[in-house]
Every structure is written in structure tokens, then in C-alpha cells.
mmCIF file of C-alpha atoms in Angstrom:
data_model
loop_
_atom_site.group_PDB
_atom_site.id
_atom_site.type_symbol
_atom_site.label_atom_id
_atom_site.label_comp_id
_atom_site.label_asym_id
_atom_site.label_seq_id
_atom_site.Cartn_x
_atom_site.Cartn_y
_atom_site.Cartn_z
ATOM 1 C CA UNK A 1 -69.374 -33.365 -53.179
ATOM 2 C CA UNK A 2 -68.471 -30.637 -54.953
ATOM 3 C CA UNK A 3 -65.180 -29.501 -55.233
ATOM 4 C CA UNK A 4 -64.868 -26.111 -53.739
ATOM 5 C CA UNK A 5 -63.165 -23.175 -55.110
ATOM 6 C CA UNK A 6 -58.853 -23.890 -53.536
ATOM 7 C CA UNK A 7 -59.550 -27.970 -54.369
ATOM 8 C CA UNK A 8 -58.440 -30.124 -56.976
ATOM 9 C CA UNK A 9 -59.653 -33.607 -57.948
ATOM 10 C CA UNK A 10 -57.070 -36.353 -58.412
ATOM 11 C CA UNK A 11 -57.801 -39.534 -59.832
ATOM 12 C CA UNK A 12 -54.248 -41.599 -59.287
ATOM 13 C CA UNK A 13 -53.334 -42.377 -56.318
ATOM 14 C CA UNK A 14 -50.984 -39.902 -53.731
ATOM 15 C CA UNK A 15 -48.787 -40.840 -51.576
ATOM 16 C CA UNK A 16 -49.227 -39.357 -48.405
ATOM 17 C CA UNK A 17 -45.951 -38.117 -47.107
ATOM 18 C CA UNK A 18 -44.105 -34.865 -46.157
ATOM 19 C CA UNK A 19 -46.099 -32.036 -46.100
ATOM 20 C CA UNK A 20 -49.182 -32.865 -48.449
ATOM 21 C CA UNK A 21 -52.094 -31.510 -46.714
ATOM 22 C CA UNK A 22 -55.366 -33.305 -46.754
ATOM 23 C CA UNK A 23 -59.162 -32.106 -47.053
ATOM 24 C CA UNK A 24 -60.470 -30.637 -43.611
ATOM 25 C CA UNK A 25 -62.248 -27.791 -42.294
ATOM 26 C CA UNK A 26 -59.451 -25.724 -41.159
ATOM 27 C CA UNK A 27 -60.305 -22.235 -38.679
ATOM 28 C CA UNK A 28 -57.483 -19.869 -36.905
ATOM 29 C CA UNK A 29 -58.865 -19.443 -33.917
ATOM 30 C CA UNK A 30 -57.661 -18.248 -30.377
ATOM 31 C CA UNK A 31 -57.446 -18.799 -26.820
ATOM 32 C CA UNK A 32 -58.079 -16.266 -24.218
ATOM 33 C CA UNK A 33 -55.965 -17.294 -20.527
ATOM 34 C CA UNK A 34 -56.846 -16.883 -17.013
ATOM 35 C CA UNK A 35 -53.856 -13.904 -16.409
ATOM 36 C CA UNK A 36 -55.571 -12.590 -19.001
ATOM 37 C CA UNK A 37 -53.207 -13.793 -22.670
ATOM 38 C CA UNK A 38 -54.562 -14.042 -26.396
ATOM 39 C CA UNK A 39 -52.932 -17.107 -28.152
ATOM 40 C CA UNK A 40 -53.258 -18.198 -31.884
ATOM 41 C CA UNK A 41 -53.827 -21.257 -33.198
ATOM 42 C CA UNK A 42 -56.136 -22.799 -35.783
ATOM 43 C CA UNK A 43 -58.865 -25.662 -35.852
ATOM 44 C CA UNK A 44 -59.023 -28.263 -38.703
ATOM 45 C CA UNK A 45 -62.223 -30.444 -38.119
ATOM 46 C CA UNK A 46 -63.274 -33.443 -40.480
ATOM 47 C CA UNK A 47 -64.606 -32.054 -43.986
ATOM 48 C CA UNK A 48 -67.747 -33.169 -42.990
ATOM 49 C CA UNK A 49 -69.667 -35.007 -40.013
ATOM 50 C CA UNK A 50 -68.510 -35.018 -36.650
ATOM 51 C CA UNK A 51 -65.289 -36.101 -35.627
ATOM 52 C CA UNK A 52 -65.546 -39.123 -33.021
ATOM 53 C CA UNK A 53 -61.759 -37.528 -30.906
ATOM 54 C CA UNK A 54 -59.689 -34.360 -30.738
ATOM 55 C CA UNK A 55 -56.244 -34.395 -29.750
ATOM 56 C CA UNK A 56 -55.023 -31.485 -28.201
ATOM 57 C CA UNK A 57 -51.697 -30.817 -28.768
ATOM 58 C CA UNK A 58 -48.329 -29.298 -27.030
ATOM 59 C CA UNK A 59 -45.638 -28.451 -29.304
ATOM 60 C CA UNK A 60 -41.748 -28.475 -28.287
ATOM 61 C CA UNK A 61 -39.542 -25.814 -26.328
ATOM 62 C CA UNK A 62 -40.683 -22.619 -27.365
ATOM 63 C CA UNK A 63 -37.251 -21.505 -26.569
ATOM 64 C CA UNK A 64 -35.370 -24.509 -28.964
ATOM 65 C CA UNK A 65 -37.881 -23.853 -31.778
ATOM 66 C CA UNK A 66 -40.847 -25.441 -31.035
ATOM 67 C CA UNK A 67 -43.751 -23.688 -32.075
ATOM 68 C CA UNK A 68 -47.244 -25.196 -32.803
ATOM 69 C CA UNK A 69 -45.081 -25.975 -37.003
ATOM 70 C CA UNK A 70 -43.431 -28.385 -35.687
ATOM 71 C CA UNK A 71 -44.020 -31.310 -37.590
ATOM 72 C CA UNK A 72 -45.824 -33.565 -36.111
ATOM 73 C CA UNK A 73 -48.277 -31.880 -35.130
ATOM 74 C CA UNK A 74 -48.444 -29.769 -38.443
ATOM 75 C CA UNK A 75 -48.523 -33.482 -40.444
ATOM 76 C CA UNK A 76 -51.324 -34.054 -37.259
ATOM 77 C CA UNK A 77 -53.423 -31.427 -38.781
ATOM 78 C CA UNK A 78 -52.432 -32.151 -41.925
ATOM 79 C CA UNK A 79 -54.366 -35.491 -42.056
ATOM 80 C CA UNK A 80 -55.585 -37.054 -39.060
ATOM 81 C CA UNK A 81 -58.775 -34.936 -39.305
ATOM 82 C CA UNK A 82 -59.422 -36.629 -43.221
ATOM 83 C CA UNK A 83 -57.811 -40.126 -42.351
ATOM 84 C CA UNK A 84 -58.831 -40.445 -39.067
ATOM 85 C CA UNK A 85 -62.247 -38.363 -39.066
ATOM 86 C CA UNK A 86 -60.367 -36.805 -35.596
ATOM 87 C CA UNK A 87 -59.740 -33.531 -34.934
ATOM 88 C CA UNK A 88 -57.050 -31.257 -34.139
ATOM 89 C CA UNK A 89 -56.387 -28.496 -32.493
ATOM 90 C CA UNK A 90 -52.695 -27.541 -32.384
ATOM 91 C CA UNK A 91 -51.545 -23.517 -31.034
ATOM 92 C CA UNK A 92 -48.870 -21.228 -30.212
ATOM 93 C CA UNK A 93 -48.144 -21.300 -26.720
ATOM 94 C CA UNK A 94 -47.623 -18.088 -24.606
ATOM 95 C CA UNK A 95 -44.859 -15.967 -26.145
ATOM 96 C CA UNK A 96 -44.454 -18.118 -29.187
ATOM 97 C CA UNK A 97 -44.523 -16.578 -33.161
ATOM 98 C CA UNK A 98 -45.497 -18.960 -36.753
ATOM 99 C CA UNK A 99 -46.733 -17.874 -39.736
ATOM 100 C CA UNK A 100 -50.436 -17.818 -38.106
ATOM 101 C CA UNK A 101 -49.544 -14.688 -35.807
ATOM 102 C CA UNK A 102 -47.557 -14.664 -32.148
ATOM 103 C CA UNK A 103 -49.097 -15.192 -28.698
ATOM 104 C CA UNK A 104 -48.918 -13.286 -26.498
ATOM 105 C CA UNK A 105 -46.462 -13.206 -23.155
ATOM 106 C CA UNK A 106 -43.645 -14.923 -22.432
ATOM 107 C CA UNK A 107 -41.879 -18.466 -21.899
ATOM 108 C CA UNK A 108 -42.867 -19.461 -18.478
ATOM 109 C CA UNK A 109 -40.495 -22.179 -18.221
ATOM 110 C CA UNK A 110 -43.910 -25.138 -18.152
ATOM 111 C CA UNK A 111 -44.830 -22.804 -14.550
ATOM 112 C CA UNK A 112 -47.587 -20.035 -16.945
ATOM 113 C CA UNK A 113 -48.013 -22.254 -19.314
ATOM 114 C CA UNK A 114 -50.959 -24.301 -16.862
ATOM 115 C CA UNK A 115 -52.649 -21.089 -18.301
ATOM 116 C CA UNK A 116 -52.414 -21.863 -21.237
ATOM 117 C CA UNK A 117 -53.642 -25.430 -21.237
ATOM 118 C CA UNK A 118 -56.625 -24.484 -19.626
ATOM 119 C CA UNK A 119 -57.847 -22.321 -22.227
ATOM 120 C CA UNK A 120 -57.623 -24.843 -25.132
ATOM 121 C CA UNK A 121 -59.395 -27.376 -22.384
ATOM 122 C CA UNK A 122 -61.664 -24.205 -21.856
ATOM 123 C CA UNK A 123 -62.345 -23.981 -25.572
ATOM 124 C CA UNK A 124 -62.601 -27.755 -26.692
ATOM 125 C CA UNK A 125 -65.252 -27.594 -23.984
ATOM 126 C CA UNK A 126 -66.913 -24.286 -25.587
ATOM 127 C CA UNK A 127 -66.495 -26.006 -28.944
ATOM 128 C CA UNK A 128 -68.232 -29.610 -27.319
ATOM 129 C CA UNK A 129 -65.799 -31.014 -29.145
ATOM 130 C CA UNK A 130 -65.274 -34.970 -28.283
ATOM 131 C CA UNK A 131 -63.270 -37.257 -26.624
ATOM 132 C CA UNK A 132 -59.965 -35.179 -25.400
ATOM 133 C CA UNK A 133 -56.931 -36.614 -26.206
ATOM 134 C CA UNK A 134 -53.850 -34.327 -24.878
ATOM 135 C CA UNK A 135 -50.582 -35.174 -27.224
ATOM 136 C CA UNK A 136 -47.307 -33.659 -26.606
ATOM 137 C CA UNK A 137 -43.961 -34.082 -27.593
ATOM 138 C CA UNK A 138 -40.882 -33.144 -25.978
ATOM 139 C CA UNK A 139 -42.044 -29.923 -23.892
ATOM 140 C CA UNK A 140 -44.898 -30.394 -24.386
ATOM 141 C CA UNK A 141 -44.901 -33.720 -22.129
ATOM 142 C CA UNK A 142 -44.265 -31.797 -18.937
ATOM 143 C CA UNK A 143 -47.262 -30.103 -19.964
ATOM 144 C CA UNK A 144 -49.122 -32.904 -20.261
ATOM 145 C CA UNK A 145 -48.050 -34.452 -17.448
ATOM 146 C CA UNK A 146 -48.325 -31.158 -14.983
ATOM 147 C CA UNK A 147 -51.962 -30.269 -15.614
ATOM 148 C CA UNK A 148 -53.400 -33.179 -17.951
ATOM 149 C CA UNK A 149 -55.585 -34.736 -14.976
ATOM 150 C CA UNK A 150 -56.834 -31.322 -13.879
ATOM 151 C CA UNK A 151 -59.213 -31.871 -16.596
ATOM 152 C CA UNK A 152 -61.755 -34.102 -17.933
ATOM 153 C CA UNK A 153 -59.278 -35.505 -21.130
ATOM 154 C CA UNK A 154 -59.970 -39.450 -22.375
ATOM 155 C CA UNK A 155 -56.273 -40.211 -22.744
ATOM 156 C CA UNK A 156 -52.556 -39.092 -22.709
ATOM 157 C CA UNK A 157 -50.180 -39.193 -25.585
ATOM 158 C CA UNK A 158 -46.263 -38.636 -24.946
ATOM 159 C CA UNK A 159 -43.597 -38.027 -27.699
ATOM 160 C CA UNK A 160 -40.503 -37.934 -26.332
ATOM 161 C CA UNK A 161 -40.745 -36.834 -22.870
ATOM 162 C CA UNK A 162 -37.824 -35.608 -21.084
ATOM 163 C CA UNK A 163 -38.907 -36.096 -17.983
ATOM 164 C CA UNK A 164 -37.273 -32.872 -16.862
ATOM 165 C CA UNK A 165 -39.383 -30.789 -15.274
ATOM 166 C CA UNK A 166 -42.237 -32.835 -14.504
ATOM 167 C CA UNK A 167 -41.525 -33.795 -10.592
ATOM 168 C CA UNK A 168 -41.998 -38.106 -9.648
ATOM 169 C CA UNK A 169 -44.652 -36.536 -7.514
ATOM 170 C CA UNK A 170 -46.597 -35.007 -10.587
ATOM 171 C CA UNK A 171 -45.832 -38.068 -12.933
ATOM 172 C CA UNK A 172 -47.106 -40.843 -9.806
ATOM 173 C CA UNK A 173 -50.397 -38.635 -10.713
ATOM 174 C CA UNK A 174 -51.086 -40.690 -13.104
ATOM 175 C CA UNK A 175 -50.953 -44.347 -11.416
ATOM 176 C CA UNK A 176 -54.497 -45.815 -10.440
ATOM 177 C CA UNK A 177 -55.925 -42.069 -12.153
ATOM 178 C CA UNK A 178 -57.883 -44.569 -14.795
ATOM 179 C CA UNK A 179 -56.975 -42.373 -17.420
ATOM 180 C CA UNK A 180 -55.070 -43.871 -20.205
ATOM 181 C CA UNK A 181 -51.286 -43.064 -20.351
ATOM 182 C CA UNK A 182 -49.685 -43.567 -23.462
ATOM 183 C CA UNK A 183 -45.627 -42.844 -23.830
ATOM 184 C CA UNK A 184 -43.690 -42.790 -27.820
ATOM 185 C CA UNK A 185 -39.844 -43.004 -26.355
ATOM 186 C CA UNK A 186 -37.530 -43.256 -29.150
ATOM 187 C CA UNK A 187 -34.836 -44.743 -29.235
ATOM 188 C CA UNK A 188 -31.863 -43.264 -29.999
ATOM 189 C CA UNK A 189 -33.424 -40.077 -27.754
ATOM 190 C CA UNK A 190 -31.292 -37.021 -26.643
ATOM 191 C CA UNK A 191 -32.644 -37.463 -22.887
ATOM 192 C CA UNK A 192 -34.628 -40.355 -22.525
ATOM 193 C CA UNK A 193 -33.847 -43.497 -24.109
ATOM 194 C CA UNK A 194 -36.513 -46.682 -23.438
ATOM 195 C CA UNK A 195 -34.488 -48.454 -20.012
ATOM 196 C CA UNK A 196 -34.072 -45.115 -18.420
ATOM 197 C CA UNK A 197 -37.964 -44.152 -19.259
ATOM 198 C CA UNK A 198 -38.322 -47.841 -17.565
ATOM 199 C CA UNK A 199 -37.404 -46.826 -14.386
ATOM 200 C CA UNK A 200 -38.536 -43.687 -14.593
ATOM 201 C CA UNK A 201 -42.035 -44.804 -15.444
ATOM 202 C CA UNK A 202 -42.190 -47.968 -12.750
ATOM 203 C CA UNK A 203 -43.984 -45.485 -10.473
ATOM 204 C CA UNK A 204 -46.968 -45.223 -13.257
ATOM 205 C CA UNK A 205 -47.297 -48.979 -13.813
ATOM 206 C CA UNK A 206 -50.338 -48.629 -16.632
ATOM 207 C CA UNK A 207 -48.475 -46.719 -18.831
ATOM 208 C CA UNK A 208 -48.559 -47.559 -22.269
ATOM 209 C CA UNK A 209 -44.293 -47.670 -22.432
ATOM 210 C CA UNK A 210 -43.416 -47.729 -26.766
ATOM 211 C CA UNK A 211 -39.928 -48.122 -26.892
ATOM 212 C CA UNK A 212 -39.572 -46.916 -31.025
ATOM 213 C CA UNK A 213 -36.938 -48.866 -32.590
ATOM 214 C CA UNK A 214 -34.368 -46.178 -34.746
ATOM 215 C CA UNK A 215 -36.235 -42.851 -33.930
ATOM 216 C CA UNK A 216 -34.828 -39.974 -32.635
ATOM 217 C CA UNK A 217 -36.334 -37.126 -30.347
ATOM 218 C CA UNK A 218 -37.443 -34.843 -33.834
ATOM 219 C CA UNK A 219 -39.143 -38.303 -34.881
ATOM 220 C CA UNK A 220 -37.164 -36.957 -38.212
ATOM 221 C CA UNK A 221 -38.426 -38.847 -41.549
ATOM 222 C CA UNK A 222 -41.591 -40.010 -43.174
ATOM 223 C CA UNK A 223 -40.771 -43.501 -41.400
ATOM 224 C CA UNK A 224 -40.998 -42.025 -37.827
ATOM 225 C CA UNK A 225 -43.933 -39.167 -39.015
ATOM 226 C CA UNK A 226 -46.009 -42.855 -40.049
ATOM 227 C CA UNK A 227 -44.762 -44.398 -36.405
ATOM 228 C CA UNK A 228 -45.779 -41.339 -33.935
ATOM 229 C CA UNK A 229 -48.772 -41.198 -35.990
ATOM 230 C CA UNK A 230 -50.543 -44.549 -36.369
ATOM 231 C CA UNK A 231 -49.767 -44.893 -32.697
ATOM 232 C CA UNK A 232 -51.425 -42.168 -32.172
ATOM 233 C CA UNK A 233 -54.729 -43.639 -34.293
ATOM 234 C CA UNK A 234 -54.626 -46.913 -32.673
ATOM 235 C CA UNK A 235 -55.276 -45.535 -29.363
ATOM 236 C CA UNK A 236 -57.416 -42.954 -30.124
ATOM 237 C CA UNK A 237 -59.479 -44.145 -33.121
ATOM 238 C CA UNK A 238 -58.485 -47.651 -33.579
ATOM 239 C CA UNK A 239 -61.228 -48.206 -36.176
ATOM 240 C CA UNK A 240 -59.255 -45.881 -38.153
ATOM 241 C CA UNK A 241 -56.148 -47.555 -37.876
ATOM 242 C CA UNK A 242 -53.728 -48.644 -39.690
ATOM 243 C CA UNK A 243 -53.249 -45.516 -41.465
ATOM 244 C CA UNK A 244 -53.274 -45.476 -45.311
ATOM 245 C CA UNK A 245 -50.276 -44.079 -47.248
ATOM 246 C CA UNK A 246 -52.299 -43.067 -50.215
ATOM 247 C CA UNK A 247 -54.693 -40.574 -51.049
ATOM 248 C CA UNK A 248 -57.238 -39.916 -54.061
ATOM 249 C CA UNK A 249 -60.235 -37.165 -54.241
ATOM 250 C CA UNK A 250 -60.170 -34.078 -53.328
ATOM 251 C CA UNK A 251 -56.858 -31.585 -52.157
ATOM 252 C CA UNK A 252 -56.916 -28.919 -51.073
ATOM 253 C CA UNK A 253 -54.509 -25.793 -52.183
ATOM 254 C CA UNK A 254 -51.372 -26.770 -50.962
ATOM 255 C CA UNK A 255 -48.511 -24.644 -48.526
ATOM 256 C CA UNK A 256 -45.899 -22.779 -50.793
ATOM 257 C CA UNK A 257 -42.697 -25.046 -50.189
#
């Protein structure tokens, strides 16, 4: 393939870590909620060909700094279209600001955000994006558990679920649903550690509960980032796992530090 204007070629392997952005087709998008709000986001697609699956990402708590650039979500979009042929949709929930812009509305404590999930899934359907998986992180796991089964999803992956806003009845809906559910539980999580998670998730016998040794709620560090992305890919596109740790080839212009 010819190089694009904003691409550079590297002959030597480059370690994939931190904020490195790999090639993809990236598009600024807007979502429109049923209660009249416009939300801002980005769709990242493989550079060529159709994706095999789609991640619909739901970010951590807005009142504690969560947004579409929260690092695991940003790195999913930076790496997975190129490494795993996966599309990544990320967006700011209502009232949230990032460099991409500000989504209209205000924080709804997981209640009015139901409409944000509806808008994201409507976008997925409109674009014909295949095999959508909801990937929620912290507060985003609450939205995934509360509203995910209202939509035709291929599965759901929970990163650091606090289970603070999800009722036992909402969690129990996943039992027997036929929708794969995976929960990654950091050993040193601030809100729900592996032993307690095993008790709370017992009402969903099918859940794939993954305790992650040494990890914390925010998945800080490249070791944690790689573990999370590999766990996601192992479920969404197993043929692409494990992910490589080096890249050779064209690189897009990198974001300023």
C-alpha cells in the first residue's frame, strides 16, 4: 500500500506500548439520543477490509475524570483495528468533555445514560458494524450490565466492575441469557476484589470471572494494558490472540506528548 501523507515507515520493530497509535481509518462521529442530545466520539476501523467484530466502549465515571480518552479505551482504539481487525467505537457520555469535544447534557448517575447506550447501538446498526461487544470500564460496567441485554450484542466484557449501581435483579438477567459475559477483576481493586466478586457474580453461573494478579482498578502500566487487551481479543477475535508486542511498517502521525 502507498504511504498516506501523514504516515511514516519504520523498518525496525517498534515496541507497542504507551500512547503509540497504529494505522486505522479514524472518523469523528456524533451520536443522537432519544432525549435530544448530541454526543461526540470516534470510530476506528481497520485500515483495509471489514472488521470481524466491534467494541462499543463505555468509559469510567465522568465525575471522577472518566471520558472517551481514558487510557484503556484510547489504547483499544489505537491498537486493535491494526492488530486484531476489530472496530472500536468510543464516545463521551452525556456532559463529558475531551479533546474531541463535549457531549451535550449532564451526568445522570447511570439512569439517563441508558439513552446514550441506545444511541451507540443505533449507530452500530446504522453503520452495519459486525458482532458488537460492549466493553465497560468501572462506571461503564454498570451501564453494560443494566442495559446491555436490551440490545443485540455478541457479548460483554467488564473491566473493574464496582457493582454499585447494578441491582442484583439486573445482574441476574444475564443468567441464562446466552450472551457471553466476562469480568476482569483486579487483585487490588478499590471497590470489588476477586473474592467478593465471586460471591456477587454467583447469580450468573456462566460468567467468565478473571482475577488479575497485581492489577489495580485503573489498570495502570503496560503490563496491565496488554493483559486487558489480550483478554478482550481472546474473546472477540481469538484468531488474533495473543497480540504482538512489536510493529513494523507504516505509522500514522503520533499525537503530541
